Amino acid sequence: MRLGVLDVGSNTVHLLVVDAHPGARPLPAHSHKAELRLAQLLDDSGAIGSDGIAKLVDVTHECLQAAEDKGVEDVLPFATSAVREASNADDVLARVRDETGVELQVLTGEEEARLTFLAARRWFGWSAGKLLVLDIGGGSLEIAYGIDEEPDAAVSLPLGAGRLTAGWLPGDPPTPDSIRALRRHVRAQIARTVGEFTRFGTPDHVVATSKTFKQLARIAGAARSTEGLYVQRELKRESLEAWVPRLAGMTVAQRAELPGVSEGRAGQLLAGALVAEGAMDLFGVDRLEVCPWALREGVILRRLDHMGSV
């Protein structure tokens, strides 16, 4: 069947259309996305403003039309940290439901981590052994660890690249003091969780998902996306550590000129790099591999598993 996943994220609203059936690899058929940056549209009370809700409704309509055009039989709609943590989340969900008919499922941070872990496990297989999976989104950082398809430990931290950029890095480029303050904040947050994972032992394979990690790997020399899904892409900590001060000295426009960095994500790249560097350092990771599959694929795989068990 042809399935659609409607992902209302902190940066982007993304419809991914795949051809799928139980026991088979989901094959991407179409992608439709719009950058709304919901995580940066919160007002002082933590609410998504009326303009932001209106834009979300409009984009949801666009995605539904695209799904219909592409022959999608079923749409799996979900929302992550920007909606989850908005002070008016219930109002946002109700308006989207009333005006589009879409009932967004709000995932918890732990659910995000677990579904992303499932996608990585299916991509790399059992031979990868114990996996440590890192995912930097617009609103949160997810970390999961385990040897099965369900992780032994999974956490979500409020360390998304968009959230941190808006809250900690004013200026273009930001000041050294603001960068240093954010670095301390990021590392303190991550350090609180390290013990929860290290008690399970050293991972056999460290995996990263998300646009942020893909862009960091690309500027550090990984293959471009046009070379295909199956090319191995790695990010080494020493390369990342060399890039962080360079990114810190660049304007947003200069970062947007780097290979693989989109104009829309360039402003968040420094914050994402500080989170990636902190996670790799505190978890003792020298290198990690970028996984093409992430949360959206995890949602699809979980749905297919349920279909296959009926």
Coordinates of C-alpha atoms in Angstrom, one line a residue:
M1 CA 0.0 0.0 0.0
R2 CA 1.0 3.6 -0.3
L3 CA 1.4 5.3 3.1
G4 CA 2.0 8.9 3.9
V5 CA 3.7 10.2 7.1
L6 CA 2.8 13.8 8.1
D7 CA 5.6 14.9 10.4
V8 CA 4.9 18.3 12.2
G9 CA 8.4 19.0 13.5
S10 CA 10.0 22.0 15.2
N11 CA 11.6 23.1 12.0
T12 CA 9.6 21.5 9.1
V13 CA 6.2 20.1 8.3
H14 CA 7.1 17.1 6.1
L15 CA 4.9 14.7 4.2
L16 CA 6.8 11.5 3.2
V17 CA 5.0 9.2 0.9
V18 CA 6.3 5.6 0.7
D19 CA 5.3 2.3 -1.0
A20 CA 5.3 -0.3 1.7
H21 CA 4.0 -3.6 3.0
P22 CA 4.8 -5.8 6.0
G23 CA 8.2 -7.4 5.7
A24 CA 9.5 -5.1 3.0
R25 CA 11.7 -2.1 2.9
P26 CA 9.6 1.1 2.6
L27 CA 10.4 2.8 -0.7
P28 CA 10.2 6.6 -0.9
A29 CA 7.8 7.8 -3.6
H30 CA 7.3 11.5 -2.9
S31 CA 8.3 14.2 -0.4
H32 CA 6.5 17.5 0.3
K33 CA 7.8 19.9 2.9
A34 CA 7.6 23.4 4.2
E35 CA 9.8 25.1 6.8
L36 CA 7.6 26.7 9.4
R37 CA 10.0 26.8 12.3
L38 CA 7.3 26.4 14.9
A39 CA 9.9 26.2 17.7
Q40 CA 10.8 29.8 16.9
L41 CA 7.2 31.0 16.6
L42 CA 6.5 30.7 20.3
D43 CA 5.5 33.9 22.1
D44 CA 6.6 35.0 25.6
S45 CA 4.0 32.7 27.2
G46 CA 5.3 29.7 25.2
A47 CA 2.3 29.6 22.9
I48 CA 2.2 29.2 19.1
G49 CA 0.7 32.4 17.9
S50 CA -2.4 32.7 15.6
D51 CA -0.2 33.3 12.6
G52 CA 1.8 30.2 13.3
I53 CA -1.4 28.1 13.7
A54 CA -2.8 29.5 10.5
K55 CA 0.4 28.6 8.6
L56 CA 0.3 25.1 10.1
V57 CA -3.3 24.6 9.0
D58 CA -2.5 25.9 5.5
V59 CA 0.5 23.5 5.2
T60 CA -1.5 20.6 6.5
H61 CA -4.1 21.3 3.7
E62 CA -1.2 21.3 1.2
C63 CA 0.1 18.0 2.5
L64 CA -3.3 16.4 2.4
Q65 CA -3.7 17.5 -1.2
A66 CA -0.3 16.1 -2.1
A67 CA -1.1 12.8 -0.4
E68 CA -4.4 12.6 -2.4
D69 CA -2.6 13.4 -5.6
K70 CA -0.1 10.7 -5.0
G71 CA -2.7 8.0 -4.2
V72 CA -1.9 7.7 -0.5
E73 CA -4.3 5.2 1.2
D74 CA -3.6 6.2 4.7
V75 CA -1.8 9.2 6.4
L76 CA 0.0 8.8 9.7
P77 CA 0.1 12.3 11.3
F78 CA 2.2 13.2 14.3
A79 CA 3.8 16.1 16.0
T80 CA 7.0 16.5 18.0
S81 CA 8.5 18.9 20.5
A82 CA 7.3 22.3 19.2
V83 CA 3.6 21.3 19.5
R84 CA 4.2 19.0 22.5
E85 CA 5.7 21.8 24.6
A86 CA 3.5 24.7 23.4
S87 CA 1.4 26.1 26.2
N88 CA -1.6 26.2 23.9
A89 CA -1.0 22.7 22.4
D90 CA -4.6 21.6 22.9
D91 CA -5.9 24.7 21.0
V92 CA -3.4 24.0 18.2
L93 CA -4.4 20.4 17.9
A94 CA -8.1 21.3 18.0
R95 CA -7.8 23.9 15.3
V96 CA -5.8 21.6 13.0
R97 CA -8.4 18.8 13.6
D98 CA -11.4 21.1 13.0
E99 CA -10.1 22.8 9.9
T100 CA -8.3 19.9 8.2
G101 CA -9.8 16.7 9.7
V102 CA -6.3 15.6 10.8
E103 CA -5.9 14.3 14.3
L104 CA -2.2 14.9 15.1
Q105 CA -0.7 12.3 17.5
V106 CA 1.7 14.1 19.8
L107 CA 4.7 11.9 20.4
T108 CA 6.5 12.1 23.8
G109 CA 10.2 12.7 23.6
E110 CA 10.8 9.1 24.7
E111 CA 8.5 7.8 21.9
E112 CA 10.6 9.9 19.4
A113 CA 13.8 8.3 20.7
R114 CA 12.3 4.8 20.6
L115 CA 10.9 5.1 17.1
T116 CA 14.1 6.6 15.8
F117 CA 16.1 3.8 17.4
L118 CA 13.8 1.2 15.7
A119 CA 14.5 2.8 12.3
A120 CA 18.3 2.7 12.9
R121 CA 18.2 -0.9 14.1
R122 CA 16.3 -2.0 11.0
W123 CA 18.7 0.0 8.7
F124 CA 21.9 -1.5 10.2
G125 CA 20.5 -4.9 11.2
W126 CA 21.4 -7.2 14.1
S127 CA 25.1 -7.4 13.1
A128 CA 25.5 -3.9 14.3
G129 CA 25.3 -5.1 17.9
K130 CA 24.6 -2.6 20.7
L131 CA 23.5 0.7 19.2
L132 CA 23.8 4.2 20.6
V133 CA 21.6 6.5 18.5
L134 CA 21.7 10.3 18.6
D135 CA 19.2 12.5 16.9
I136 CA 19.3 16.4 17.0
G137 CA 16.0 17.9 16.0
G138 CA 14.8 21.5 16.0
G139 CA 13.4 21.3 19.5
S140 CA 15.1 18.4 21.2
L141 CA 17.9 15.9 21.3
E142 CA 17.0 12.2 21.5
I143 CA 19.4 9.5 22.8
A144 CA 18.7 5.8 22.7
Y145 CA 20.7 2.7 23.4
G146 CA 20.1 -1.0 23.1
I147 CA 20.7 -4.4 21.5
D148 CA 17.2 -5.2 20.5
E149 CA 14.5 -3.3 18.5
E150 CA 13.3 -1.7 21.7
P151 CA 16.1 0.3 23.4
D152 CA 17.2 -0.3 26.9
A153 CA 17.4 3.4 27.6
A154 CA 15.8 6.3 25.8
V155 CA 15.7 10.0 26.7
S156 CA 14.8 13.3 25.2
L157 CA 16.5 16.6 26.2
P158 CA 15.4 20.2 25.3
L159 CA 18.6 20.7 23.2
G160 CA 17.2 21.1 19.7
A161 CA 19.2 23.2 17.3
G162 CA 16.3 25.7 16.6
R163 CA 15.3 26.1 20.2
L164 CA 18.9 26.7 21.3
T165 CA 19.6 29.2 18.5
A166 CA 16.6 31.2 19.3
G167 CA 17.2 31.2 23.1
W168 CA 21.0 31.4 23.4
L169 CA 22.6 32.7 20.2
P170 CA 21.6 36.3 19.3
G171 CA 23.7 38.1 16.9
D172 CA 25.2 37.2 13.5
P173 CA 27.7 35.9 14.3
P174 CA 26.9 35.4 18.0
T175 CA 29.3 36.6 20.6
P176 CA 32.0 34.4 22.1
D177 CA 30.3 34.8 25.6
S178 CA 27.0 33.6 24.3
I179 CA 28.6 30.6 22.6
R180 CA 30.5 29.7 25.7
A181 CA 27.3 30.0 27.8
L182 CA 25.5 27.7 25.5
R183 CA 28.3 25.2 25.4
R184 CA 28.2 25.0 29.2
H185 CA 24.4 24.6 29.2
V186 CA 24.5 21.8 26.6
R187 CA 27.2 19.8 28.3
A188 CA 25.6 20.1 31.7
Q189 CA 22.3 18.8 30.3
I190 CA 23.9 15.9 28.5
A191 CA 26.1 15.0 31.4
R192 CA 23.1 14.3 33.6
T193 CA 22.0 11.5 31.4
V194 CA 25.3 9.8 30.6
G195 CA 25.3 7.5 33.5
E196 CA 21.9 6.1 32.5
F197 CA 23.5 4.8 29.3
T198 CA 27.1 3.9 30.3
R199 CA 25.8 1.3 32.8
F200 CA 24.8 -0.8 29.8
G201 CA 28.4 -0.9 28.5
T202 CA 30.2 0.4 25.5
P203 CA 28.1 0.4 22.3
D204 CA 29.3 -1.6 19.3
H205 CA 28.1 1.0 16.8
V206 CA 27.2 4.7 17.2
V207 CA 24.6 6.1 14.9
A208 CA 23.3 9.6 14.2
T209 CA 20.2 10.7 12.4
S210 CA 18.7 14.1 11.5
K211 CA 19.5 16.9 9.1
T212 CA 21.9 18.5 11.5
F213 CA 24.2 15.5 11.7
K214 CA 23.9 15.0 7.9
Q215 CA 25.0 18.6 7.3
L216 CA 27.9 18.4 9.8
A217 CA 29.1 15.2 8.2
R218 CA 28.9 16.8 4.8
I219 CA 31.0 19.9 5.7
A220 CA 33.5 17.5 7.3
G221 CA 33.9 15.7 4.0
A222 CA 31.2 13.0 3.8
A223 CA 29.7 12.1 0.5
R224 CA 27.0 14.3 -0.9
S225 CA 23.4 13.2 -0.9
T226 CA 23.3 12.7 -4.7
E227 CA 25.7 9.7 -4.3
G228 CA 22.8 7.7 -2.8
L229 CA 21.6 6.2 0.4
Y230 CA 24.0 3.3 0.6
V231 CA 27.2 5.3 0.7
Q232 CA 28.7 5.1 4.2
R233 CA 28.8 8.6 5.8
E234 CA 30.8 9.2 9.0
L235 CA 31.5 12.1 11.3
K236 CA 34.7 12.1 13.3
R237 CA 34.9 14.0 16.6
E238 CA 38.2 15.5 15.7
S239 CA 36.8 16.9 12.5
L240 CA 33.8 18.3 14.3
E241 CA 36.0 19.9 17.0
A242 CA 37.9 21.7 14.2
W243 CA 34.7 23.0 12.6
V244 CA 33.0 24.4 15.7
P245 CA 35.3 27.4 16.1
R246 CA 35.1 28.0 12.3
L247 CA 31.3 27.9 12.4
A248 CA 31.3 30.2 15.4
G249 CA 33.1 32.9 13.4
M250 CA 30.8 32.7 10.4
T251 CA 27.7 34.7 9.6
V252 CA 24.5 32.8 8.7
A253 CA 25.1 33.8 5.0
Q254 CA 28.6 32.3 5.1
R255 CA 27.4 29.1 6.6
A256 CA 24.8 28.8 3.9
E257 CA 27.6 28.7 1.4
L258 CA 29.1 25.5 2.9
P259 CA 28.6 22.3 1.0
G260 CA 25.3 20.6 1.9
V261 CA 24.1 23.4 4.2
S262 CA 20.7 24.8 3.2
E263 CA 19.9 28.4 3.7
G264 CA 17.0 27.6 6.0
R265 CA 19.2 25.5 8.4
A266 CA 22.3 27.6 8.3
G267 CA 21.3 29.7 11.3
Q268 CA 21.0 26.6 13.5
L269 CA 24.1 24.8 12.4
L270 CA 26.4 26.2 15.2
A271 CA 24.0 25.3 18.0
G272 CA 23.6 21.8 16.4
A273 CA 27.4 21.5 16.2
L274 CA 27.8 22.3 19.9
V275 CA 25.2 19.7 20.8
A276 CA 26.8 17.1 18.5
E277 CA 30.3 17.9 19.9
G278 CA 29.1 17.7 23.5
A279 CA 27.3 14.4 23.0
M280 CA 30.2 12.8 21.2
D281 CA 32.7 14.0 23.8
L282 CA 30.7 13.1 26.9
F283 CA 29.7 9.7 25.5
G284 CA 33.4 9.0 24.5
V285 CA 32.5 8.7 20.8
D286 CA 35.4 9.2 18.3
R287 CA 33.3 8.6 15.2
L288 CA 29.7 7.9 14.3
E289 CA 27.8 6.8 11.2
V290 CA 25.0 8.8 9.7
C291 CA 21.8 6.7 9.2
P292 CA 19.5 7.7 6.3
W293 CA 16.4 6.5 8.3
A294 CA 15.0 8.3 11.3
L295 CA 11.7 9.1 13.0
R296 CA 9.4 9.1 10.0
E297 CA 10.7 5.7 8.9
G298 CA 10.3 4.5 12.5
V299 CA 6.6 5.5 12.5
I300 CA 6.1 3.7 9.2
L301 CA 7.9 0.5 10.4
R302 CA 5.9 0.4 13.6
R303 CA 2.6 0.8 11.6
L304 CA 3.7 -2.0 9.2
D305 CA 4.6 -4.2 12.1
H306 CA 1.0 -3.7 13.5
M307 CA -0.5 -4.5 10.1
G308 CA 1.6 -7.7 9.8
S309 CA 0.4 -8.9 13.2
V310 CA -3.3 -8.5 12.5

